[in-house]
N, CA, C and O atoms as a CHARMM CRD file, in Angstrom:
* protein
*
  332
    1    1 GLY  N     -7.70300   6.14900  -2.68300 PROA 1      0.00000
    2    1 GLY  CA    -8.90000   6.65400  -3.50700 PROA 1      0.00000
    3    1 GLY  C     -8.78100   5.07600  -3.84300 PROA 1      0.00000
    4    1 GLY  O     -9.63300   4.29500  -3.42000 PROA 1      0.00000
    5    2 VAL  N     -7.48500   4.56700  -4.76600 PROA 2      0.00000
    6    2 VAL  CA    -7.60000   3.14600  -4.92200 PROA 2      0.00000
    7    2 VAL  C     -7.87700   2.41500  -4.53400 PROA 2      0.00000
    8    2 VAL  O     -8.31700   1.46700  -5.18300 PROA 2      0.00000
    9    3 ALA  N     -7.79200   2.42200  -3.38200 PROA 3      0.00000
   10    3 ALA  CA    -7.62800   1.33400  -2.49000 PROA 3      0.00000
   11    3 ALA  C     -9.33500   1.73300  -2.16300 PROA 3      0.00000
   12    3 ALA  O     -9.90400   0.83400  -2.78200 PROA 3      0.00000
   13    4 LEU  N    -10.21500   2.42200  -1.65200 PROA 4      0.00000
   14    4 LEU  CA   -11.39900   2.39700  -1.53900 PROA 4      0.00000
   15    4 LEU  C    -12.57300   2.06600  -2.22500 PROA 4      0.00000
   16    4 LEU  O    -13.71900   1.94000  -1.79600 PROA 4      0.00000
   17    5 VAL  N    -12.00400   1.91200  -3.64000 PROA 5      0.00000
   18    5 VAL  CA   -12.61900   1.13800  -4.47800 PROA 5      0.00000
   19    5 VAL  C    -12.17800  -0.54100  -4.58000 PROA 5      0.00000
   20    5 VAL  O    -12.59700  -1.67300  -4.33700 PROA 5      0.00000
   21    6 GLY  N    -11.14300   0.12600  -5.06700 PROA 6      0.00000
   22    6 GLY  CA   -10.27100  -1.79500  -5.16200 PROA 6      0.00000
   23    6 GLY  C    -10.95200  -3.23800  -4.07400 PROA 6      0.00000
   24    6 GLY  O    -11.47300  -4.31100  -4.38000 PROA 6      0.00000
   25    7 ILE  N    -10.66700  -2.68000  -2.92200 PROA 7      0.00000
   26    7 ILE  CA   -10.71500  -3.44900  -1.62000 PROA 7      0.00000
   27    7 ILE  C    -12.03700  -4.22800  -1.76100 PROA 7      0.00000
   28    7 ILE  O    -12.17100  -5.45000  -1.69700 PROA 7      0.00000
   29    8 PRO  N    -13.17300  -3.11800  -2.00400 PROA 8      0.00000
   30    8 PRO  CA   -14.55400  -3.73600  -1.73500 PROA 8      0.00000
   31    8 PRO  C    -14.87400  -5.00000  -2.97000 PROA 8      0.00000
   32    8 PRO  O    -15.38800  -6.11000  -2.83800 PROA 8      0.00000
   33    9 ALA  N    -14.24400  -4.18000  -4.38700 PROA 9      0.00000
   34    9 ALA  CA   -14.06000  -5.01400  -5.66000 PROA 9      0.00000
   35    9 ALA  C    -13.17000  -6.43600  -5.48100 PROA 9      0.00000
   36    9 ALA  O    -13.54700  -7.54500  -5.85900 PROA 9      0.00000
   37   10 GLY  N    -12.11700  -6.18100  -4.92700 PROA 10     0.00000
   38   10 GLY  CA   -11.70500  -7.23300  -4.81700 PROA 10     0.00000
   39   10 GLY  C    -12.22700  -8.44700  -4.09700 PROA 10     0.00000
   40   10 GLY  O    -12.23400  -9.60500  -4.51400 PROA 10     0.00000
   41   11 ILE  N    -12.94000  -7.69100  -2.21600 PROA 11     0.00000
   42   11 ILE  CA   -13.54100  -8.50500  -1.56700 PROA 11     0.00000
   43   11 ILE  C    -14.72200  -9.00400  -2.71500 PROA 11     0.00000
   44   11 ILE  O    -14.55300 -10.22300  -2.69900 PROA 11     0.00000
   45   12 CYS  N    -15.48700  -8.81700  -3.40100 PROA 12     0.00000
   46   12 CYS  CA   -16.66600  -9.11000  -4.28300 PROA 12     0.00000
   47   12 CYS  C    -16.50800 -10.53500  -5.29800 PROA 12     0.00000
   48   12 CYS  O    -17.23500 -11.48800  -5.58200 PROA 12     0.00000
   49   13 ALA  N    -15.18600 -10.09900  -5.63900 PROA 13     0.00000
   50   13 ALA  CA   -14.26300 -10.86900  -6.90000 PROA 13     0.00000
   51   13 ALA  C    -14.31600 -12.04600  -6.02200 PROA 13     0.00000
   52   13 ALA  O    -15.12900 -12.95300  -6.20000 PROA 13     0.00000
   53   14 LEU  N    -13.30500 -12.02800  -4.91800 PROA 14     0.00000
   54   14 LEU  CA   -13.93600 -13.26500  -3.77700 PROA 14     0.00000
   55   14 LEU  C    -14.97600 -14.39500  -3.74500 PROA 14     0.00000
   56   14 LEU  O    -14.87700 -15.61300  -3.59600 PROA 14     0.00000
   57   15 GLY  N    -16.11500 -13.47200  -3.95700 PROA 15     0.00000
   58   15 GLY  CA   -17.41700 -14.24700  -3.18200 PROA 15     0.00000
   59   15 GLY  C    -18.31500 -13.34500  -2.96100 PROA 15     0.00000
   60   15 GLY  O    -19.41800 -13.20000  -3.48800 PROA 15     0.00000
   61   16 PHE  N    -17.67000 -12.59700  -1.96200 PROA 16     0.00000
   62   16 PHE  CA   -18.56000 -11.75200  -1.12300 PROA 16     0.00000
   63   16 PHE  C    -19.46500 -10.81900  -1.23000 PROA 16     0.00000
   64   16 PHE  O    -19.54200 -10.01600  -0.30100 PROA 16     0.00000
   65   17 THR  N    -20.38000 -10.68400  -2.38400 PROA 17     0.00000
   66   17 THR  CA   -21.45900 -10.38000  -2.85300 PROA 17     0.00000
   67   17 THR  C    -22.71800  -9.28000  -1.88600 PROA 17     0.00000
   68   17 THR  O    -22.73900  -9.31900  -0.65600 PROA 17     0.00000
   69   18 GLY  N    -23.28300  -8.74300  -2.36400 PROA 18     0.00000
   70   18 GLY  CA   -24.41900  -7.77500  -1.68400 PROA 18     0.00000
   71   18 GLY  C    -25.76400  -9.02700  -1.58100 PROA 18     0.00000
   72   18 GLY  O    -26.55300  -9.06200  -0.63800 PROA 18     0.00000
   73   19 ALA  N    -25.79100  -9.92700  -2.68500 PROA 19     0.00000
   74   19 ALA  CA   -26.33300 -10.67800  -2.33600 PROA 19     0.00000
   75   19 ALA  C    -26.19400 -12.09100  -1.46400 PROA 19     0.00000
   76   19 ALA  O    -27.20900 -12.73500  -1.20100 PROA 19     0.00000
   77   20 GLY  N    -25.36200 -12.37000  -1.19000 PROA 20     0.00000
   78   20 GLY  CA   -24.94400 -13.33600   0.02200 PROA 20     0.00000
   79   20 GLY  C    -23.31100 -13.80700  -0.93700 PROA 20     0.00000
   80   20 GLY  O    -22.62600 -13.07700  -1.65200 PROA 20     0.00000
   81   21 ILE  N    -23.07700 -15.50200  -0.52400 PROA 21     0.00000
   82   21 ILE  CA   -21.98700 -15.64400  -0.52400 PROA 21     0.00000
   83   21 ILE  C    -22.08600 -16.49300  -2.08100 PROA 21     0.00000
   84   21 ILE  O    -22.91600 -17.38000  -2.28000 PROA 21     0.00000
   85   22 ALA  N    -21.02600 -16.00800  -3.16600 PROA 22     0.00000
   86   22 ALA  CA   -21.81300 -16.56800  -4.12500 PROA 22     0.00000
   87   22 ALA  C    -21.02400 -18.47700  -4.00600 PROA 22     0.00000
   88   22 ALA  O    -20.06000 -19.00700  -3.45300 PROA 22     0.00000
   89   23 ALA  N    -22.09200 -18.87200  -4.84100 PROA 23     0.00000
   90   23 ALA  CA   -21.87800 -20.17500  -5.03900 PROA 23     0.00000
   91   23 ALA  C    -20.35700 -20.69400  -5.48100 PROA 23     0.00000
   92   23 ALA  O    -19.70000 -19.89400  -6.14700 PROA 23     0.00000
   93   24 GLY  N    -19.98300 -21.49100  -5.28000 PROA 24     0.00000
   94   24 GLY  CA   -18.88600 -22.72400  -5.92500 PROA 24     0.00000
   95   24 GLY  C    -17.33700 -21.19800  -5.74800 PROA 24     0.00000
   96   24 GLY  O    -16.43600 -21.23700  -6.58600 PROA 24     0.00000
   97   25 SER  N    -17.31000 -20.31400  -4.87200 PROA 25     0.00000
   98   25 SER  CA   -16.34500 -19.41800  -5.13000 PROA 25     0.00000
   99   25 SER  C    -15.60800 -19.25500  -4.11900 PROA 25     0.00000
  100   25 SER  O    -16.04900 -19.60900  -3.02600 PROA 25     0.00000
  101   26 VAL  N    -14.66900 -18.84300  -4.19200 PROA 26     0.00000
  102   26 VAL  CA   -13.40200 -19.25700  -2.87100 PROA 26     0.00000
  103   26 VAL  C    -14.27100 -18.73000  -1.71500 PROA 26     0.00000
  104   26 VAL  O    -14.04600 -19.48600  -0.77000 PROA 26     0.00000
  105   27 ALA  N    -15.26200 -17.67900  -1.30400 PROA 27     0.00000
  106   27 ALA  CA   -16.24800 -17.13600  -0.24600 PROA 27     0.00000
  107   27 ALA  C    -16.55500 -18.27800   0.30400 PROA 27     0.00000
  108   27 ALA  O    -16.65100 -18.43800   1.52100 PROA 27     0.00000
  109   28 ALA  N    -16.76300 -19.30700  -0.70000 PROA 28     0.00000
  110   28 ALA  CA   -18.03300 -20.43100  -0.41700 PROA 28     0.00000
  111   28 ALA  C    -17.15400 -21.62500   0.06800 PROA 28     0.00000
  112   28 ALA  O    -17.73900 -22.52200   0.67600 PROA 28     0.00000
  113   29 LYS  N    -15.66600 -21.74200  -0.15800 PROA 29     0.00000
  114   29 LYS  CA   -15.09600 -22.46800   0.61600 PROA 29     0.00000
  115   29 LYS  C    -13.80000 -21.92300   1.88300 PROA 29     0.00000
  116   29 LYS  O    -12.88900 -22.62900   2.31500 PROA 29     0.00000
  117   30 MET  N    -14.12300 -20.35900   2.28400 PROA 30     0.00000
  118   30 MET  CA   -14.02900 -20.17600   2.93400 PROA 30     0.00000
  119   30 MET  C    -15.13800 -20.68900   4.38500 PROA 30     0.00000
  120   30 MET  O    -15.16700 -21.45200   5.35100 PROA 30     0.00000
  121   31 MET  N    -15.99800 -19.56300   3.62200 PROA 31     0.00000
  122   31 MET  CA   -17.49900 -20.59800   4.55100 PROA 31     0.00000
  123   31 MET  C    -17.44100 -21.23400   5.46400 PROA 31     0.00000
  124   31 MET  O    -17.46300 -21.06200   6.68300 PROA 31     0.00000
  125   32 SER  N    -17.31500 -22.45800   4.42300 PROA 32     0.00000
  126   32 SER  CA   -17.89200 -24.16900   4.04100 PROA 32     0.00000
  127   32 SER  C    -16.00500 -24.10700   5.17600 PROA 32     0.00000
  128   32 SER  O    -16.04600 -25.14900   5.83000 PROA 32     0.00000
  129   33 ALA  N    -15.63800 -23.90300   5.27200 PROA 33     0.00000
  130   33 ALA  CA   -14.03100 -24.62400   6.48400 PROA 33     0.00000
  131   33 ALA  C    -14.62900 -24.29300   7.80600 PROA 33     0.00000
  132   33 ALA  O    -14.81600 -25.00400   8.79300 PROA 33     0.00000
  133   34 ALA  N    -14.96400 -22.63900   7.51000 PROA 34     0.00000
  134   34 ALA  CA   -14.97700 -21.74800   8.78000 PROA 34     0.00000
  135   34 ALA  C    -16.20600 -22.66800   9.78400 PROA 34     0.00000
  136   34 ALA  O    -16.24900 -22.91200  10.99000 PROA 34     0.00000
  137   35 ALA  N    -17.16900 -23.02600   8.57700 PROA 35     0.00000
  138   35 ALA  CA   -18.47600 -23.97600   9.48900 PROA 35     0.00000
  139   35 ALA  C    -17.98600 -25.02400   9.89700 PROA 35     0.00000
  140   35 ALA  O    -18.41200 -25.49600  10.95100 PROA 35     0.00000
  141   36 ILE  N    -16.84000 -25.74800   9.08900 PROA 36     0.00000
  142   36 ILE  CA   -16.72900 -26.84300   9.67800 PROA 36     0.00000
  143   36 ILE  C    -16.14000 -26.99700  11.11700 PROA 36     0.00000
  144   36 ILE  O    -16.54500 -27.74800  12.00500 PROA 36     0.00000
  145   37 ALA  N    -14.90700 -25.96200  11.15700 PROA 37     0.00000
  146   37 ALA  CA   -14.20600 -25.41900  12.51700 PROA 37     0.00000
  147   37 ALA  C    -15.06200 -24.82000  13.68700 PROA 37     0.00000
  148   37 ALA  O    -14.58200 -24.31500  14.70200 PROA 37     0.00000
  149   38 ASN  N    -16.43900 -24.95000  13.39300 PROA 38     0.00000
  150   38 ASN  CA   -17.18000 -24.15400  13.99100 PROA 38     0.00000
  151   38 ASN  C    -18.47200 -24.85000  14.26400 PROA 38     0.00000
  152   38 ASN  O    -19.14900 -24.19400  15.05500 PROA 38     0.00000
  153   39 ASN  N    -18.93400 -25.74700  13.94800 PROA 39     0.00000
  154   39 ASN  CA   -19.58700 -26.85100  14.75200 PROA 39     0.00000
  155   39 ASN  C    -21.10100 -26.59500  13.19000 PROA 39     0.00000
  156   39 ASN  O    -22.31400 -26.74600  13.04600 PROA 39     0.00000
  157   40 GLY  N    -20.53200 -26.38400  12.81900 PROA 40     0.00000
  158   40 GLY  CA   -21.84300 -25.69800  11.66200 PROA 40     0.00000
  159   40 GLY  C    -21.94000 -23.84300  11.79700 PROA 40     0.00000
  160   40 GLY  O    -22.42700 -23.09100  10.95300 PROA 40     0.00000
  161   41 ALA  N    -21.56100 -23.60800  12.60000 PROA 41     0.00000
  162   41 ALA  CA   -21.31900 -22.06300  12.49500 PROA 41     0.00000
  163   41 ALA  C    -20.77000 -21.01100  12.01700 PROA 41     0.00000
  164   41 ALA  O    -19.56800 -21.24900  11.90300 PROA 41     0.00000
  165   42 VAL  N    -20.93100 -20.32300  11.79200 PROA 42     0.00000
  166   42 VAL  CA   -19.54800 -19.03900  11.20200 PROA 42     0.00000
  167   42 VAL  C    -19.47200 -18.05900  12.09800 PROA 42     0.00000
  168   42 VAL  O    -20.33300 -17.18800  11.97600 PROA 42     0.00000
  169   43 ALA  N    -18.56000 -17.91400  13.12100 PROA 43     0.00000
  170   43 ALA  CA   -18.83100 -16.78600  14.00600 PROA 43     0.00000
  171   43 ALA  C    -18.87200 -15.41000  13.57000 PROA 43     0.00000
  172   43 ALA  O    -18.53300 -14.87900  12.51200 PROA 43     0.00000
  173   44 ALA  N    -19.41100 -14.92100  14.72800 PROA 44     0.00000
  174   44 ALA  CA   -19.49300 -13.34900  14.29200 PROA 44     0.00000
  175   44 ALA  C    -18.12900 -12.89700  14.42100 PROA 44     0.00000
  176   44 ALA  O    -17.28200 -13.39100  15.16500 PROA 44     0.00000
  177   45 GLY  N    -17.96400 -11.79000  13.53700 PROA 45     0.00000
  178   45 GLY  CA   -16.67300 -11.38300  13.72600 PROA 45     0.00000
  179   45 GLY  C    -15.28500 -12.52600  13.42400 PROA 45     0.00000
  180   45 GLY  O    -14.10400 -12.45200  13.76300 PROA 45     0.00000
  181   46 SER  N    -15.77600 -13.19800  12.91700 PROA 46     0.00000
  182   46 SER  CA   -14.68700 -14.33800  11.96700 PROA 46     0.00000
  183   46 SER  C    -14.15400 -12.79500  10.76400 PROA 46     0.00000
  184   46 SER  O    -14.47200 -11.60800  10.70300 PROA 46     0.00000
  185   47 THR  N    -13.46100 -13.47100  10.19000 PROA 47     0.00000
  186   47 THR  CA   -12.67400 -13.45500   8.66100 PROA 47     0.00000
  187   47 THR  C    -13.81100 -13.37900   7.92300 PROA 47     0.00000
  188   47 THR  O    -14.12800 -12.24200   7.57600 PROA 47     0.00000
  189   48 VAL  N    -14.40900 -14.14200   7.63800 PROA 48     0.00000
  190   48 VAL  CA   -15.50800 -14.87000   7.00900 PROA 48     0.00000
  191   48 VAL  C    -16.85700 -13.44100   7.22800 PROA 48     0.00000
  192   48 VAL  O    -17.16600 -12.60400   6.37900 PROA 48     0.00000
  193   49 ALA  N    -17.24700 -13.54600   8.20700 PROA 49     0.00000
  194   49 ALA  CA   -18.54500 -12.47700   8.64200 PROA 49     0.00000
  195   49 ALA  C    -17.72400 -11.38600   8.14400 PROA 49     0.00000
  196   49 ALA  O    -17.92900 -11.34100   6.93100 PROA 49     0.00000
  197   50 VAL  N    -16.66800 -10.24000   8.57300 PROA 50     0.00000
  198   50 VAL  CA   -16.08700  -9.65200   8.31200 PROA 50     0.00000
  199   50 VAL  C    -16.32400  -9.79700   7.27700 PROA 50     0.00000
  200   50 VAL  O    -17.55000  -9.79800   7.16500 PROA 50     0.00000
  201   51 LEU  N    -15.74800  -9.96200   6.16700 PROA 51     0.00000
  202   51 LEU  CA   -15.93000 -10.21700   4.66200 PROA 51     0.00000
  203   51 LEU  C    -17.43200 -10.09400   3.95300 PROA 51     0.00000
  204   51 LEU  O    -17.96600  -9.67800   2.92400 PROA 51     0.00000
  205   52 GLN  N    -17.63500 -10.52100   4.78000 PROA 52     0.00000
  206   52 GLN  CA   -19.38100 -10.44600   3.83300 PROA 52     0.00000
  207   52 GLN  C    -19.68200  -9.35300   4.34100 PROA 52     0.00000
  208   52 GLN  O    -19.59700  -8.39600   3.57200 PROA 52     0.00000
  209   53 SER  N    -20.03700  -9.12700   5.46600 PROA 53     0.00000
  210   53 SER  CA   -19.94400  -8.03500   6.12700 PROA 53     0.00000
  211   53 SER  C    -19.97200  -6.47100   4.84300 PROA 53     0.00000
  212   53 SER  O    -20.90300  -5.79700   4.40200 PROA 53     0.00000
  213   54 VAL  N    -18.28600  -6.42300   4.59600 PROA 54     0.00000
  214   54 VAL  CA   -18.11200  -5.23500   3.77300 PROA 54     0.00000
  215   54 VAL  C    -18.62100  -6.03100   2.48100 PROA 54     0.00000
  216   54 VAL  O    -19.18300  -5.13400   1.85300 PROA 54     0.00000
  217   55 GLY  N    -18.71700  -6.92200   1.90500 PROA 55     0.00000
  218   55 GLY  CA   -18.94500  -7.42100   0.62300 PROA 55     0.00000
  219   55 GLY  C    -20.68900  -6.99000   0.12700 PROA 55     0.00000
  220   55 GLY  O    -21.03800  -6.64500  -1.00200 PROA 55     0.00000
  221   56 ALA  N    -21.26000  -7.08800   0.91400 PROA 56     0.00000
  222   56 ALA  CA   -22.91300  -6.63500   1.52100 PROA 56     0.00000
  223   56 ALA  C    -22.76600  -5.14100   1.43000 PROA 56     0.00000
  224   56 ALA  O    -23.27400  -4.39500   0.59300 PROA 56     0.00000
  225   57 ALA  N    -22.31800  -4.96700   2.00600 PROA 57     0.00000
  226   57 ALA  CA   -22.69500  -3.38100   2.37100 PROA 57     0.00000
  227   57 ALA  C    -21.29600  -2.46700   2.18300 PROA 57     0.00000
  228   57 ALA  O    -21.52900  -1.27300   2.37400 PROA 57     0.00000
  229   58 GLY  N    -20.26200  -2.68300   1.93900 PROA 58     0.00000
  230   58 GLY  CA   -19.18400  -1.86100   1.39700 PROA 58     0.00000
  231   58 GLY  C    -18.48900  -1.58300   2.58300 PROA 58     0.00000
  232   58 GLY  O    -18.92700  -2.21500   3.54400 PROA 58     0.00000
  233   59 LEU  N    -17.17600  -0.55000   2.91400 PROA 59     0.00000
  234   59 LEU  CA   -16.72600  -0.60300   4.17200 PROA 59     0.00000
  235   59 LEU  C    -17.01500   0.81100   4.83900 PROA 59     0.00000
  236   59 LEU  O    -17.08800   1.96200   4.41000 PROA 59     0.00000
  237   60 SER  N    -17.11100   0.37500   5.73400 PROA 60     0.00000
  238   60 SER  CA   -18.04200   1.75100   6.79500 PROA 60     0.00000
  239   60 SER  C    -17.26500   2.69600   6.86500 PROA 60     0.00000
  240   60 SER  O    -16.12000   2.55400   6.43500 PROA 60     0.00000
  241   61 LEU  N    -17.63100   3.75200   7.35400 PROA 61     0.00000
  242   61 LEU  CA   -17.86500   5.27900   7.23500 PROA 61     0.00000
  243   61 LEU  C    -15.87500   5.24700   8.41400 PROA 61     0.00000
  244   61 LEU  O    -14.89700   5.96100   8.19000 PROA 61     0.00000
  245   62 GLY  N    -16.02000   4.21700   9.46600 PROA 62     0.00000
  246   62 GLY  CA   -14.77800   4.53400   9.88900 PROA 62     0.00000
  247   62 GLY  C    -13.57400   3.67600   9.54500 PROA 62     0.00000
  248   62 GLY  O    -12.54700   3.86700  10.19600 PROA 62     0.00000
  249   63 ALA  N    -13.58600   2.76300   8.60400 PROA 63     0.00000
  250   63 ALA  CA   -12.77700   2.23400   7.86500 PROA 63     0.00000
  251   63 ALA  C    -12.51700   2.82800   6.40600 PROA 63     0.00000
  252   63 ALA  O    -11.48400   2.57000   5.78800 PROA 63     0.00000
  253   64 LYS  N    -13.32700   3.47700   6.00500 PROA 64     0.00000
  254   64 LYS  CA   -13.05500   4.84400   4.75300 PROA 64     0.00000
  255   64 LYS  C    -12.12200   5.93300   5.71200 PROA 64     0.00000
  256   64 LYS  O    -11.12700   6.56400   5.35500 PROA 64     0.00000
  257   65 VAL  N    -12.54700   5.92900   6.55500 PROA 65     0.00000
  258   65 VAL  CA   -11.14000   7.31600   7.50200 PROA 65     0.00000
  259   65 VAL  C    -10.04100   6.77000   8.02200 PROA 65     0.00000
  260   65 VAL  O     -8.90900   7.24400   8.12100 PROA 65     0.00000
  261   66 GLY  N    -10.44800   5.78000   8.33100 PROA 66     0.00000
  262   66 GLY  CA    -9.01800   4.77300   8.60800 PROA 66     0.00000
  263   66 GLY  C     -8.07300   4.98600   7.45200 PROA 66     0.00000
  264   66 GLY  O     -7.23600   5.88700   7.38900 PROA 66     0.00000
  265   67 LEU  N     -8.33200   3.91100   6.40100 PROA 67     0.00000
  266   67 LEU  CA    -7.92500   3.66100   5.15000 PROA 67     0.00000
  267   67 LEU  C     -7.20700   4.97600   4.10200 PROA 67     0.00000
  268   67 LEU  O     -6.32900   4.81400   3.25400 PROA 67     0.00000
  269   68 THR  N     -7.85900   6.20400   4.46000 PROA 68     0.00000
  270   68 THR  CA    -8.14800   7.47400   4.18600 PROA 68     0.00000
  271   68 THR  C     -6.54000   7.86500   4.27000 PROA 68     0.00000
  272   68 THR  O     -5.53700   8.00800   3.57100 PROA 68     0.00000
  273   69 SER  N     -7.01100   7.93300   5.60500 PROA 69     0.00000
  274   69 SER  CA    -5.55100   9.09900   6.66900 PROA 69     0.00000
  275   69 SER  C     -4.04900   7.79700   6.75300 PROA 69     0.00000
  276   69 SER  O     -2.91200   8.09200   7.12100 PROA 69     0.00000
  277   70 ALA  N     -4.45700   6.56900   6.35400 PROA 70     0.00000
  278   70 ALA  CA    -3.02600   6.06000   7.15600 PROA 70     0.00000
  279   70 ALA  C     -2.34300   5.36800   5.41400 PROA 70     0.00000
  280   70 ALA  O     -1.20600   4.93100   5.23800 PROA 70     0.00000
  281   71 LEU  N     -3.61300   5.48900   4.20500 PROA 71     0.00000
  282   71 LEU  CA    -3.12400   5.43200   3.12700 PROA 71     0.00000
  283   71 LEU  C     -2.53500   6.91600   2.28000 PROA 71     0.00000
  284   71 LEU  O     -1.82500   7.10600   1.29200 PROA 71     0.00000
  285   72 GLY  N     -3.31800   7.87900   3.34900 PROA 72     0.00000
  286   72 GLY  CA    -2.66300   9.74600   2.56400 PROA 72     0.00000
  287   72 GLY  C     -0.95700   9.87200   3.39900 PROA 72     0.00000
  288   72 GLY  O      0.03000  10.14700   2.71700 PROA 72     0.00000
  289   73 SER  N     -0.86200   9.64600   4.78800 PROA 73     0.00000
  290   73 SER  CA     0.06600   9.23100   5.43100 PROA 73     0.00000
  291   73 SER  C      1.25200   8.65900   4.30400 PROA 73     0.00000
  292   73 SER  O      2.15200   9.38400   3.88000 PROA 73     0.00000
  293   74 LEU  N      1.11500   7.57300   4.00500 PROA 74     0.00000
  294   74 LEU  CA     1.54200   7.07600   3.28000 PROA 74     0.00000
  295   74 LEU  C      2.54100   7.73500   2.48300 PROA 74     0.00000
  296   74 LEU  O      3.64100   8.28100   2.56900 PROA 74     0.00000
  297   75 GLY  N      1.26500   7.29700   1.33000 PROA 75     0.00000
  298   75 GLY  CA     1.50600   8.17100  -0.40700 PROA 75     0.00000
  299   75 GLY  C      2.42900   9.40800   0.49700 PROA 75     0.00000
  300   75 GLY  O      3.53900   9.40100  -0.03500 PROA 75     0.00000
  301   76 ALA  N      2.42400  10.38800   1.56000 PROA 76     0.00000
  302   76 ALA  CA     3.33500  11.66100   1.75400 PROA 76     0.00000
  303   76 ALA  C      4.55800  11.28600   1.96700 PROA 76     0.00000
  304   76 ALA  O      5.52200  12.03600   1.81200 PROA 76     0.00000
  305   77 ALA  N      4.62600  10.19600   2.30900 PROA 77     0.00000
  306   77 ALA  CA     6.04800   9.57500   3.04900 PROA 77     0.00000
  307   77 ALA  C      6.88000   9.62800   2.09300 PROA 77     0.00000
  308   77 ALA  O      7.90900  10.30400   2.09800 PROA 77     0.00000
  309   78 ILE  N      6.33000   8.62000   0.83400 PROA 78     0.00000
  310   78 ILE  CA     6.89800   8.34500  -0.05900 PROA 78     0.00000
  311   78 ILE  C      7.17400   9.27200  -1.26000 PROA 78     0.00000
  312   78 ILE  O      8.17600   9.34500  -1.97200 PROA 78     0.00000
  313   79 GLY  N      5.95900   9.99500  -1.29600 PROA 79     0.00000
  314   79 GLY  CA     6.78400  11.26200  -2.66300 PROA 79     0.00000
  315   79 GLY  C      7.66500  11.98000  -1.54000 PROA 79     0.00000
  316   79 GLY  O      8.35800  12.70000  -2.25900 PROA 79     0.00000
  317   80 GLY  N      8.09900  12.25500  -0.15900 PROA 80     0.00000
  318   80 GLY  CA     8.66600  13.10600   0.19700 PROA 80     0.00000
  319   80 GLY  C      9.94300  12.22600   0.39300 PROA 80     0.00000
  320   80 GLY  O     10.99900  12.78600   0.68600 PROA 80     0.00000
  321   81 GLN  N      9.88300  10.81300   0.23600 PROA 81     0.00000
  322   81 GLN  CA    11.67900  10.30700   0.05100 PROA 81     0.00000
  323   81 GLN  C     11.61400  10.26200  -1.73100 PROA 81     0.00000
  324   81 GLN  O     12.66300   9.64900  -1.92500 PROA 81     0.00000
  325   82 LEU  N     11.05100  10.52300  -3.10500 PROA 82     0.00000
  326   82 LEU  CA    10.80300  10.52600  -4.11000 PROA 82     0.00000
  327   82 LEU  C     11.66800  11.59300  -4.26300 PROA 82     0.00000
  328   82 LEU  O     12.77500  11.48700  -4.79000 PROA 82     0.00000
  329   83 PHE  N     10.94900  13.18100  -3.57800 PROA 83     0.00000
  330   83 PHE  CA    11.37600  13.88300  -4.39100 PROA 83     0.00000
  331   83 PHE  C     12.31600  14.94200  -3.30700 PROA 83     0.00000
  332   83 PHE  O     12.96500  15.88000  -3.77000 PROA 83     0.00000
């Protein structure tokens, strides 16, 4: 549960927001570097593009299900080792 809230909050803190990439942020620097590397464009599916998508719309249902499954299993394994 913490990851499902924390990951989007962390992405927003980097500057990937619902209104776009925040000026002067880490996200802006990442986008600039990506654009320079790709002759002025940011490639679809790149790290910057994916993070902006998450920042604008949040995690997809598939990502939420995957994170919940993985983190739930990890939590159960750790709990089993501790107790």
